[in-house]
Coordinates of C-alpha atoms in Angstrom, one line a residue:
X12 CA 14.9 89.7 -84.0
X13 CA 13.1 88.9 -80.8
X14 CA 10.8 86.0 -80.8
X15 CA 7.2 87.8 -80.1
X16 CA 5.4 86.7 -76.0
X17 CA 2.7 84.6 -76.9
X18 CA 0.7 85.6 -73.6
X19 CA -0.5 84.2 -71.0
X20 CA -4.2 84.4 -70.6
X21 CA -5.1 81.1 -71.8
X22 CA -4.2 80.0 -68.3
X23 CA -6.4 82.0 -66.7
X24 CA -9.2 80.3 -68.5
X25 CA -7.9 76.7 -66.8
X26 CA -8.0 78.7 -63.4
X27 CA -11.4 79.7 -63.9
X28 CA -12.3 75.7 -64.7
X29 CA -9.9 74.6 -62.1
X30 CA -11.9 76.6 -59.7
X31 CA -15.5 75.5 -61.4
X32 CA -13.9 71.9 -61.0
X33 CA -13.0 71.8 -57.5
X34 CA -16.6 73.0 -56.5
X35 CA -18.3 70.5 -58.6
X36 CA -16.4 67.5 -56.8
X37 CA -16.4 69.4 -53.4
X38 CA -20.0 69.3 -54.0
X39 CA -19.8 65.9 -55.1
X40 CA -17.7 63.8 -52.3
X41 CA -20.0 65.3 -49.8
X42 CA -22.1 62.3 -49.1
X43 CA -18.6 60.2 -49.6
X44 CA -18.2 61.5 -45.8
X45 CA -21.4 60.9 -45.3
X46 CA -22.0 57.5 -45.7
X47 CA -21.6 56.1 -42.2
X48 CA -23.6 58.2 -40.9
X49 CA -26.8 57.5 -43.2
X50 CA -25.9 54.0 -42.3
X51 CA -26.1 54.3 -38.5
X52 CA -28.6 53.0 -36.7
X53 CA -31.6 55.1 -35.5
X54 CA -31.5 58.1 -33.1
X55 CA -27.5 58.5 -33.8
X56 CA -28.2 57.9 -38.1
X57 CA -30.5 57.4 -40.6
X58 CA -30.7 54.2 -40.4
X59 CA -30.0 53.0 -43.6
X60 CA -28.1 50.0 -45.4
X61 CA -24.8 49.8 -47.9
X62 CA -27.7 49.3 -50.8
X63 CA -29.6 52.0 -49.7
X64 CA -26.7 54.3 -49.7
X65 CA -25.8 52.6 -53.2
X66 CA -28.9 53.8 -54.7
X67 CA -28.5 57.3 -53.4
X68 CA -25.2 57.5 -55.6
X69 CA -26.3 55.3 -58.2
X70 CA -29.6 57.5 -59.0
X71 CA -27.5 60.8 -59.0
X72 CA -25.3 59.0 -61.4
X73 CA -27.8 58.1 -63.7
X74 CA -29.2 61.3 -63.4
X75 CA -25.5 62.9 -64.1
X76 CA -25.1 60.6 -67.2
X77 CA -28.5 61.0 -69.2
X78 CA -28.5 65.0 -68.6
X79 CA -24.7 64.8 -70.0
X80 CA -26.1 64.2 -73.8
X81 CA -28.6 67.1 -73.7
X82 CA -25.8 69.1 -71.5
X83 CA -23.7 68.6 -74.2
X84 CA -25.2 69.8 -76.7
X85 CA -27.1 72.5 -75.3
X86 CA -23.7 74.0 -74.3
X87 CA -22.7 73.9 -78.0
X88 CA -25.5 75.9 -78.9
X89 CA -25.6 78.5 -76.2
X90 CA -21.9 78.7 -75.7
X91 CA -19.7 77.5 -72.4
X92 CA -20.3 80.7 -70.7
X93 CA -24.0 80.5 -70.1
X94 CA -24.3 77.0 -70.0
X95 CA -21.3 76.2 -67.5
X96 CA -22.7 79.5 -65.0
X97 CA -26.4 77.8 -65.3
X98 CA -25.2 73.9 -65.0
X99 CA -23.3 75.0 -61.3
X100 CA -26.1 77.1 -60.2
X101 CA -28.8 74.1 -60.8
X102 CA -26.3 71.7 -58.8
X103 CA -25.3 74.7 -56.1
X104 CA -28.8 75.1 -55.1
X105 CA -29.9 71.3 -55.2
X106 CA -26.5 70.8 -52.8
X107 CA -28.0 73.0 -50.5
X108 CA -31.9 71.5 -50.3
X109 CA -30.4 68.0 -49.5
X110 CA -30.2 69.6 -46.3
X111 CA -33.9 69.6 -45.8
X112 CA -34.6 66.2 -46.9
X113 CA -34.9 65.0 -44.0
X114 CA -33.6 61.0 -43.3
X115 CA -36.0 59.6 -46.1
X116 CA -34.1 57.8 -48.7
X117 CA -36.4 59.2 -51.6
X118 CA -36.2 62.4 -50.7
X119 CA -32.5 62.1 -51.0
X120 CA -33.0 60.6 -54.0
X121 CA -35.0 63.3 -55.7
X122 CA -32.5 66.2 -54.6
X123 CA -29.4 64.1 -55.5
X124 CA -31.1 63.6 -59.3
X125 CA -31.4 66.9 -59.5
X126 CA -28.0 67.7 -58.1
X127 CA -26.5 65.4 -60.9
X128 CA -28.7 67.1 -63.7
X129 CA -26.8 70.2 -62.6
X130 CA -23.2 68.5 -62.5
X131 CA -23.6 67.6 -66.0
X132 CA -22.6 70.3 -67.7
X133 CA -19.2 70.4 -66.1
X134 CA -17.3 68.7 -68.1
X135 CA -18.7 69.2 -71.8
X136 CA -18.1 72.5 -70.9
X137 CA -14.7 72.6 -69.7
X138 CA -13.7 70.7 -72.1
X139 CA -15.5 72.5 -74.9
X140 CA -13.6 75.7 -73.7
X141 CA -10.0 73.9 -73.4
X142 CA -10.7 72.9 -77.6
X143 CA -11.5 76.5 -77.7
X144 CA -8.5 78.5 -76.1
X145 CA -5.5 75.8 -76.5
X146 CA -3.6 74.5 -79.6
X147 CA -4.1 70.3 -79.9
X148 CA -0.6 69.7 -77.8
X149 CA -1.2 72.4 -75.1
X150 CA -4.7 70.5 -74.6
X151 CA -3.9 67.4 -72.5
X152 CA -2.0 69.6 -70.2
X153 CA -4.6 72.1 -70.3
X154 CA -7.3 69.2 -69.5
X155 CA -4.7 67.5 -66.9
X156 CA -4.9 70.9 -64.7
X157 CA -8.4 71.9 -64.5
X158 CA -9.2 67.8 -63.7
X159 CA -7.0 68.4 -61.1
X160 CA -9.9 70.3 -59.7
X161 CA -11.8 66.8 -58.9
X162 CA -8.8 65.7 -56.6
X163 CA -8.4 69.6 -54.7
X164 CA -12.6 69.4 -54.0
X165 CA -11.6 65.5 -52.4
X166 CA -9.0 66.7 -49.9
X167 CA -10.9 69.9 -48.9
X168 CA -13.9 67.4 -48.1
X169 CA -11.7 65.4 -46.4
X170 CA -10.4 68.4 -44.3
X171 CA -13.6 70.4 -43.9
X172 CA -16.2 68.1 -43.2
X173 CA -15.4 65.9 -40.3
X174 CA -14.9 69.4 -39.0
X175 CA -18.2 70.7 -40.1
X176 CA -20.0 67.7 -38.5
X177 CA -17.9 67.9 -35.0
X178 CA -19.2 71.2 -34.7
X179 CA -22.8 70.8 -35.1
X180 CA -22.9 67.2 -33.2
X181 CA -25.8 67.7 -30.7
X182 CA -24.8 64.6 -29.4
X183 CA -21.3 65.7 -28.2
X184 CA -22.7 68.7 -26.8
X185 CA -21.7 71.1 -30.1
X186 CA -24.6 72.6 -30.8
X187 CA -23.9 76.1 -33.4
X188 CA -26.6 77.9 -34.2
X189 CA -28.8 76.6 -31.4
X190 CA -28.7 73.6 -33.1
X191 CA -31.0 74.6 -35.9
X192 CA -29.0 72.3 -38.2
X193 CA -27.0 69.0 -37.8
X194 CA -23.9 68.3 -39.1
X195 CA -24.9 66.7 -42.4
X196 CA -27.3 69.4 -43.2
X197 CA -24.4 71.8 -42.6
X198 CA -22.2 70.0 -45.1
X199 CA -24.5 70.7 -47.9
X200 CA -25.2 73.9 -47.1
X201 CA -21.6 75.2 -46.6
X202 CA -20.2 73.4 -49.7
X203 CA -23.2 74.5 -52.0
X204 CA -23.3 78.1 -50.5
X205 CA -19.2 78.4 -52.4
X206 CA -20.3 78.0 -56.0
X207 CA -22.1 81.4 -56.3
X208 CA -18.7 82.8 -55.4
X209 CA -17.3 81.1 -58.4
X210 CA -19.9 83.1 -60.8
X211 CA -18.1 86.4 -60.2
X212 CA -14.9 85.7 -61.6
X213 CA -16.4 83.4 -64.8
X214 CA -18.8 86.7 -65.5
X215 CA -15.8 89.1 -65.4
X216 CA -12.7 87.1 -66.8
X217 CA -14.4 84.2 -69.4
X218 CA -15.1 84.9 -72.9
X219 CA -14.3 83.2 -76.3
X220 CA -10.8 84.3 -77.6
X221 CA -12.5 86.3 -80.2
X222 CA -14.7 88.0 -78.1
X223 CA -11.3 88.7 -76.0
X224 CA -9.1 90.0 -78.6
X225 CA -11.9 92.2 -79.7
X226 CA -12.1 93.5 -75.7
X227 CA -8.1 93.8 -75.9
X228 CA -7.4 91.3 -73.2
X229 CA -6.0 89.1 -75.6
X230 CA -3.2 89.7 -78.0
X231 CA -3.4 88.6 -81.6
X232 CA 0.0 86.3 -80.7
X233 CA -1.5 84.6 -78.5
X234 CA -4.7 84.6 -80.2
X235 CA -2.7 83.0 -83.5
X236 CA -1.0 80.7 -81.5
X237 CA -4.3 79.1 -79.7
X238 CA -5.6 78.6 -83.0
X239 CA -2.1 76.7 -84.6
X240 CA -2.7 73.9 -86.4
X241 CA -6.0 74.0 -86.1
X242 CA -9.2 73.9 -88.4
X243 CA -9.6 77.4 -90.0
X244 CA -10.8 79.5 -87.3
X245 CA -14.1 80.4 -86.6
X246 CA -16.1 83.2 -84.8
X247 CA -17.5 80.6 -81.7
X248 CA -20.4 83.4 -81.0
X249 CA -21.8 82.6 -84.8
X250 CA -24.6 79.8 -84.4
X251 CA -24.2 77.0 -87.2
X252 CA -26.4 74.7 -88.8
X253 CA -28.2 72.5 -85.9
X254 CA -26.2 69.1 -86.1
X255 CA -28.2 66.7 -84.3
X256 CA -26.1 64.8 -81.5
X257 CA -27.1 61.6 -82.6
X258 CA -25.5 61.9 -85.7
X259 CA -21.9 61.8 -83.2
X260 CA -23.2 58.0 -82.4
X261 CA -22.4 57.1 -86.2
X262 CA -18.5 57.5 -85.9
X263 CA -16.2 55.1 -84.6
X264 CA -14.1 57.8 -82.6
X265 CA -17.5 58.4 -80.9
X266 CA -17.7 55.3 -79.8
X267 CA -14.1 54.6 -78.7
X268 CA -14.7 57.7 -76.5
X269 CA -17.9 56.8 -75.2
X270 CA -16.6 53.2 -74.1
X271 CA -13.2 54.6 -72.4
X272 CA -15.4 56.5 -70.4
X273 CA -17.7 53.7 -69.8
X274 CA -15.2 51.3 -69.0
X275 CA -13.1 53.8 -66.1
X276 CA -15.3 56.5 -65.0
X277 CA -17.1 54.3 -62.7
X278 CA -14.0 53.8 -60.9
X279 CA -13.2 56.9 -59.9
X280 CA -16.6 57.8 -58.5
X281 CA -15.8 54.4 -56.5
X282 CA -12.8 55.9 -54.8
X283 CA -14.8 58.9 -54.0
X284 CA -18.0 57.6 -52.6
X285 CA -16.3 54.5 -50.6
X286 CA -13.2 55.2 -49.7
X287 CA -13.8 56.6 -46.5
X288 CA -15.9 53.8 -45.6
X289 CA -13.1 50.8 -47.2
X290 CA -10.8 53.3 -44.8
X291 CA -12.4 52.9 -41.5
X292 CA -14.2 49.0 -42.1
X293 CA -10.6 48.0 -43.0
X294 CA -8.3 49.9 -40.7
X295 CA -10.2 51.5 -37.7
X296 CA -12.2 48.7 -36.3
X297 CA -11.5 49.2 -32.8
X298 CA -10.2 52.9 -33.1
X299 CA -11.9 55.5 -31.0
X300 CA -14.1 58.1 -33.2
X301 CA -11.4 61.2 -33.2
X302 CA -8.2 58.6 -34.2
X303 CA -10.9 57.2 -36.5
X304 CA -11.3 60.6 -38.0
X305 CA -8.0 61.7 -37.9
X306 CA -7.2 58.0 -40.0
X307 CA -9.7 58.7 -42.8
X308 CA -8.8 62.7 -43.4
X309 CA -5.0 62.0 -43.7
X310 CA -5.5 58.8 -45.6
X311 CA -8.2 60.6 -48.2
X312 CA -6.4 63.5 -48.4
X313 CA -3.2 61.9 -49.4
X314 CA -4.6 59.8 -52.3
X315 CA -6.2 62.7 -53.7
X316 CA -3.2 65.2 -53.5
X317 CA -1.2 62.5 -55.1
X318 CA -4.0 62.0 -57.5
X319 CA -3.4 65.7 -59.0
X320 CA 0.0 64.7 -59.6
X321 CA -1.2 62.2 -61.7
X322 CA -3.7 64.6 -63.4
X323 CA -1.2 67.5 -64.5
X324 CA 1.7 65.0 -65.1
X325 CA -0.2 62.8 -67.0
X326 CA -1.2 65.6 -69.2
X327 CA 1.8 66.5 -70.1
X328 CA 3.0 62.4 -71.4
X329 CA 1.4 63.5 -75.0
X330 CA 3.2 66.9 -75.2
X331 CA 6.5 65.3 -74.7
X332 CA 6.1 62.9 -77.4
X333 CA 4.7 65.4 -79.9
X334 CA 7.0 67.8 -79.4
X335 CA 9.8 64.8 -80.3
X336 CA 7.6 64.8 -83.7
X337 CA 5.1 62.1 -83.0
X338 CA 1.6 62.1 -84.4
X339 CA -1.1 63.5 -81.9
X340 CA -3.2 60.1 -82.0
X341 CA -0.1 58.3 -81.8
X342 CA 1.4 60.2 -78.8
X343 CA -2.3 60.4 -77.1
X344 CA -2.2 56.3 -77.0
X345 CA 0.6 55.7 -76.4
X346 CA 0.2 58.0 -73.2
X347 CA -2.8 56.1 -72.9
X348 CA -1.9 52.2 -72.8
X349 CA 1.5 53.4 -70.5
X350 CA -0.9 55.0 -67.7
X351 CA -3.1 52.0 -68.4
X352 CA -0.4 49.5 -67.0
X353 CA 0.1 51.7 -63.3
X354 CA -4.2 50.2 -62.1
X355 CA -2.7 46.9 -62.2
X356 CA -1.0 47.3 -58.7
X357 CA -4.8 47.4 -57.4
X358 CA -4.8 43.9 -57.7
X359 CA -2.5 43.8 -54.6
X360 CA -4.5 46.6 -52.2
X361 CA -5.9 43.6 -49.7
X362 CA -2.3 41.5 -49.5
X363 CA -0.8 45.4 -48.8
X364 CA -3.6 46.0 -46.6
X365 CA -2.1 43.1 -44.5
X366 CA 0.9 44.7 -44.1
X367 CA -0.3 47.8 -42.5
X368 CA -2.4 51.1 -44.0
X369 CA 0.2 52.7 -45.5
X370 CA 1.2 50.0 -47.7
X371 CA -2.5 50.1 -49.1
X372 CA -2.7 53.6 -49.3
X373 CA 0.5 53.9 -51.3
X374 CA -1.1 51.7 -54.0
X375 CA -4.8 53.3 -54.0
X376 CA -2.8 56.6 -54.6
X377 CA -1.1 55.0 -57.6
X378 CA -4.6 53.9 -58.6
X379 CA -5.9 57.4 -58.4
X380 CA -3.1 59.4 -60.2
X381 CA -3.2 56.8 -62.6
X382 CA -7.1 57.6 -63.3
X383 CA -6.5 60.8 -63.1
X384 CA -3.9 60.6 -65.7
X385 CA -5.7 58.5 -68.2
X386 CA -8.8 60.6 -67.8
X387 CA -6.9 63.9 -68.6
X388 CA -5.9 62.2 -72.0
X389 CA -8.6 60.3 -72.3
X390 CA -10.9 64.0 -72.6
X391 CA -8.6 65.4 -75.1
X392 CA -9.1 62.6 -77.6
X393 CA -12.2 64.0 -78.3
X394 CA -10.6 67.5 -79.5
X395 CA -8.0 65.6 -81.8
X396 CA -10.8 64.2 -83.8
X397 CA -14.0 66.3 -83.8
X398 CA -14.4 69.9 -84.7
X399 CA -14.9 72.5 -82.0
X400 CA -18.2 72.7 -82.9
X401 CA -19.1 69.3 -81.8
X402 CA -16.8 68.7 -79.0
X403 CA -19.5 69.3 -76.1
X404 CA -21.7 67.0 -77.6
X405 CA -19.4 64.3 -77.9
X406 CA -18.4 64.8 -74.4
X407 CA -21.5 65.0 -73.1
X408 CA -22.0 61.5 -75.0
X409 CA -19.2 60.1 -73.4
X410 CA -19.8 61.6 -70.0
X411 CA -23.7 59.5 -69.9
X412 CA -21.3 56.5 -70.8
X413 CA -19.5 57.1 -68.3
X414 CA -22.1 57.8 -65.8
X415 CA -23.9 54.6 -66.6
X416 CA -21.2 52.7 -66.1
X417 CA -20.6 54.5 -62.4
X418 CA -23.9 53.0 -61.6
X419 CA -22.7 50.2 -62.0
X420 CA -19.8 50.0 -60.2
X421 CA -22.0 51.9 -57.4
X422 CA -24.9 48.9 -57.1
X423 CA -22.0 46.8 -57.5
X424 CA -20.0 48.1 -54.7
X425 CA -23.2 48.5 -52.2
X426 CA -24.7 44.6 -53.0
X427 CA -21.0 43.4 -52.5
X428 CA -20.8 45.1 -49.0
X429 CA -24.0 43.9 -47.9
X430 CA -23.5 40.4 -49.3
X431 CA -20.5 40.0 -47.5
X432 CA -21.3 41.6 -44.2
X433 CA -24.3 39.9 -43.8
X434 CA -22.4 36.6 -44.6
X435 CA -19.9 37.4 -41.9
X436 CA -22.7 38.3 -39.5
X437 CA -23.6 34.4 -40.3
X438 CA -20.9 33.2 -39.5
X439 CA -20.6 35.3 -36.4
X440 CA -23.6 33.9 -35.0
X441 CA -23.1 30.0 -36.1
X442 CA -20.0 30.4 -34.0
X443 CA -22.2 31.7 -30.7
X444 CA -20.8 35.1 -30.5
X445 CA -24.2 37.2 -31.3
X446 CA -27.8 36.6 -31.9
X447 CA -31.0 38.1 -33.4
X448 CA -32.8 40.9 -31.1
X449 CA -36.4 41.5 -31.9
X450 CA -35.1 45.3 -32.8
X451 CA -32.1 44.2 -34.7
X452 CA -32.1 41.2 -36.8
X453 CA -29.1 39.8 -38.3
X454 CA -29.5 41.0 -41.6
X455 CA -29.3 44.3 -39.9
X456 CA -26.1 44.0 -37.6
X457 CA -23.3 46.5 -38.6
X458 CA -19.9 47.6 -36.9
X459 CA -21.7 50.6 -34.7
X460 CA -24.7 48.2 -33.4
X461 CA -23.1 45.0 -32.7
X462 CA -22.4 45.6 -28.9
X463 CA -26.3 45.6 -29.0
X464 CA -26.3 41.9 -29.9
X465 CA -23.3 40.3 -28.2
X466 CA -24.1 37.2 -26.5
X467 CA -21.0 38.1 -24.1
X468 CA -19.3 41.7 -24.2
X469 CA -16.0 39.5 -24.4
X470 CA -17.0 38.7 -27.9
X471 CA -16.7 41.8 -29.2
X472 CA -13.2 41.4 -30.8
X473 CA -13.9 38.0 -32.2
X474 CA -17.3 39.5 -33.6
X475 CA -15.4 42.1 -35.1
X476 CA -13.6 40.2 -37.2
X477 CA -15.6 37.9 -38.7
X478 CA -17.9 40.9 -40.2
X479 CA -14.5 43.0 -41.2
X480 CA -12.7 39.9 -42.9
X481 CA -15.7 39.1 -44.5
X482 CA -16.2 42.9 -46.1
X483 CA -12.3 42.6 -46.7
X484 CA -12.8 40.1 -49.6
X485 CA -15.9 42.5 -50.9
X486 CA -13.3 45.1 -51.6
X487 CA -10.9 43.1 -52.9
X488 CA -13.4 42.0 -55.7
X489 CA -13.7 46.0 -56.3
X490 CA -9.9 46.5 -56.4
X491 CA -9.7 43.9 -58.8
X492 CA -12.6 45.4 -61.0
X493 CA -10.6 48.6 -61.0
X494 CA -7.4 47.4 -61.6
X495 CA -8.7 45.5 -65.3
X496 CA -10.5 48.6 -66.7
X497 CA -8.1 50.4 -68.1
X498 CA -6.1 48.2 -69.8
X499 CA -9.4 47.1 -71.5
X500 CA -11.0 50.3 -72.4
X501 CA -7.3 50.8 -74.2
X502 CA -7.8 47.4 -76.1
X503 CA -11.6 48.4 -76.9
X504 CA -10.2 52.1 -77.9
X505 CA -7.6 51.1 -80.6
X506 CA -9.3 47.9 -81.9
X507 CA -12.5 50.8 -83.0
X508 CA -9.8 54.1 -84.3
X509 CA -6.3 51.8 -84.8
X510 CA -5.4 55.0 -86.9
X511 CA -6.3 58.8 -86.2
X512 CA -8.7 59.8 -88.5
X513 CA -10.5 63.4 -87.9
X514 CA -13.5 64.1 -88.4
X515 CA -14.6 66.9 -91.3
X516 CA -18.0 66.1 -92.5
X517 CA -19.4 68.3 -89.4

């Protein structure tokens, strides 16, 4: 007798959140691109400093994490199709009014808070609907594939937006439009403007399996298959007894969850917002503006394709060892602590980096996938141990853990750069190679205005290097930072849940 097709459209659903992903990170990495700029000097920037620009990331990520608990559990109670279509319009249309912020750092501030309280319903939501349309080994995969979506948003930044800001660059004569907008303003507009796409296809293909079957799009294999091994199914559109999401708090697996996240998110959200900066401060000193671009959008977009490697072959780690008749909890760590190992290389990213770019950018790549990895198994931990029910709360949990600890890593990142710039501007000016102008003090000297206070044009080479060798050892100290996480958050994870133990008091 011929074995019965199980079907196919679970995948669809990923497709849907691989699409909602890639948005939400296009959306995201914008201002990754735009950091130098911000940081420029006055007419050709905004004039601000590495802190400042810290603050701008560090406020949307606080933002991002608080809104994740109510996010969360909101989507629970409303369901992932209203809540993810209302969580990407709030962030579409706060994208787009960072264009008319003008170059004030508050402003920024206010529309990137918002734009974070809209990007946190993302992932409790995606991962909310992977619980609800996979079986437990399908999940990781599932969870590996639509995470992917955060690498695929990177490397179209990296491809669309030096682009977008060559060709609205009064100052080189591009001037689209009639130069209504700049470059930057353009960036957020474009990239916001794709989300409302997105809502056609989630209102015409997404719906819970039930309501699927019952439309005939689903078959009842596949629908029996989704649900194997399971909890007893339940109708998803019937709303249950309010459980309060503070109640999650009270459960170890909560908290192994909500410290993996707090312990490795940040670094992700490093590699995103500073990359393109560590990229041209280590690499293109010297370098004209177009090889400088050209550097940064092959080097960014070739950590984050490999990093979607990582993502969907990590996923799959778990299913391997399952399907070899392992435990779920058992395979999940052990998939866990082995991805946990691959960060360690970041310890060596400086020594590489004297050996040429690509040697560095071979093992930031490794980084990535390896992030990307954990984090796809690291989600799916959550739907081993809690009901559906309560899966987007406990997300949403983890996800402000998460987020706190990206702002962190963010003021972190942005004190270390200016620490150790400045300090190399010291040591620049001990040796008689620049001094203080009454419009640019030391503390304010930076790559792009340092011609400005050369005490001989000669210099400029020597001057160079005392500021880049100097910011060299700032991101070393970050590399470090991120290669230790994971292997901790592992130790933290097992010492809380050493055995699986599901929750079914909820």
């Amino acid at each position: 007798m011929t074995k019965p097709t199980v079907g196919k459209y679970r995948w669809t659903i990923v497709a849907l959140l691989l699409f909602s992903t890639t948005i939400n990170y296009m959306d995201r990495n914008v201002i990754g691109y735009l950091k130098d700029y911000f940081c420029a000097q006055q007419p050709n920037g905004f004039g601000w400093s590495a802190k400042d620009f810290s603050y701008l990331t560090a406020i949307f990520t606080g933002f991002y994490a608080g809104f994740t608990l109510f996010a969360g559990f909101i989507i629970d109670k409303v369901g992932t199709k209203l809540g993810l279509a209302a969580s990407l319009i709030v962030w579409s249309l706060a994208g787009i009014a960072s264009a008319f912020m003008g170059i004030g750092l508050w402003a920024h501030n206010v529309a990137r808070a918002i734009f974070g309280a809209g990007e946190a319903g993302n992932f409790p939501a995606s991962i909310k609907t992977v619980a609800e349309w996979f079986p437990k080994k399908e999940r990781a995969l599932a969870t590996g594939i639509f995470n992917s979506g955060s690498n695929i948003g990177a490397m179209i930044c990296a491809l669309i937006i030096p682009v977008i800001l060559a060709a609205w660059n009064p100052s080189e004569g591009n001037n689209l439009f009639f130069g209504v907008f700049h470059g930057w303003q353009m960036a957020f507009i474009i990239t916001g403007l794709v989300g409302f796409l997105w809502l056609i296809f989630w209102s015409k293909f997404y719906g819970t399996p039930k309501q699927m079957l019952d439309k005939g799009t689903l078959t009842q294999t596949e629908y029996d298959y989704i649900h194997s091994g399971d909890e007893p199914v339940v109708d998803t559109t019937v709303v249950k007894e309010k459980v309060p999401w503070y109640k999650m708090l009270t459960y170890k697996q909560t908290w192994a969850f909500v410290l993996g996240k707090f312990m490795t998110d940040g670094i992700w959200w490093f590699l995103l917002f500073w990359l393109p900066t560590y990229i041209k401060q280590q690499f293109c000193v010297g370098m004209s503006l177009a090889d400088t671009k050209h550097t940064v959008m092959i080097s960014t977009f070739i950590v984050y394709g490999i990093a979607i490697v990582g993502s969907i072959y990590g996923g799959s780690i778990p299913m391997t060892f399952m399907n070899k008749g392992w435990q779920t909890y058992k395979a999940r760590m052990t998939a866990l602590l082995l991805i946990a190992f691959a960060p360690l290389l970041l310890l060596g990213t400086q020594y590489a980096a004297g050996y040429g770019i690509v040697a560095a950018i071979a093992i930031i790549s490794i980084g990535g996938a390896s992030h990307q990895a954990w984090s796809a198994n690291l989600f799916t931990t959550v739907s081993d141990m809690f009901p559906k029910s309560a899966v987007g709360s406990v997300t949403g949990i983890g996800a402000a853990a998460g987020g706190l600890g990206g702002v962190l890593v963010q003021l972190l990142a942005g004190g270390l750069e200016d620490k150790y710039r400045i300090q190399g501007v010291m040591q620049a000016s001990q040796a008689g190679l620049i001094k203080a102008t009454d419009a640019i003090p030391l503390e304010q000297v930076k790559m792009d205005n340092l011609k400005n206070v050369l005490v001989d044009p000669s210099m400029l080479d020597q001057a160079r290097h005392f500021i880049s060798s100097n910011v060299s050892v700032a991101y070393g100290i970050m590399f470090t930072v991120c290669a230790l996480a994971y292997l901790t958050a592992w130790g933290m994870m097992k010492a809380l849940v050493p055995k699986h133990k599901p929750i079914t008091d909820l």
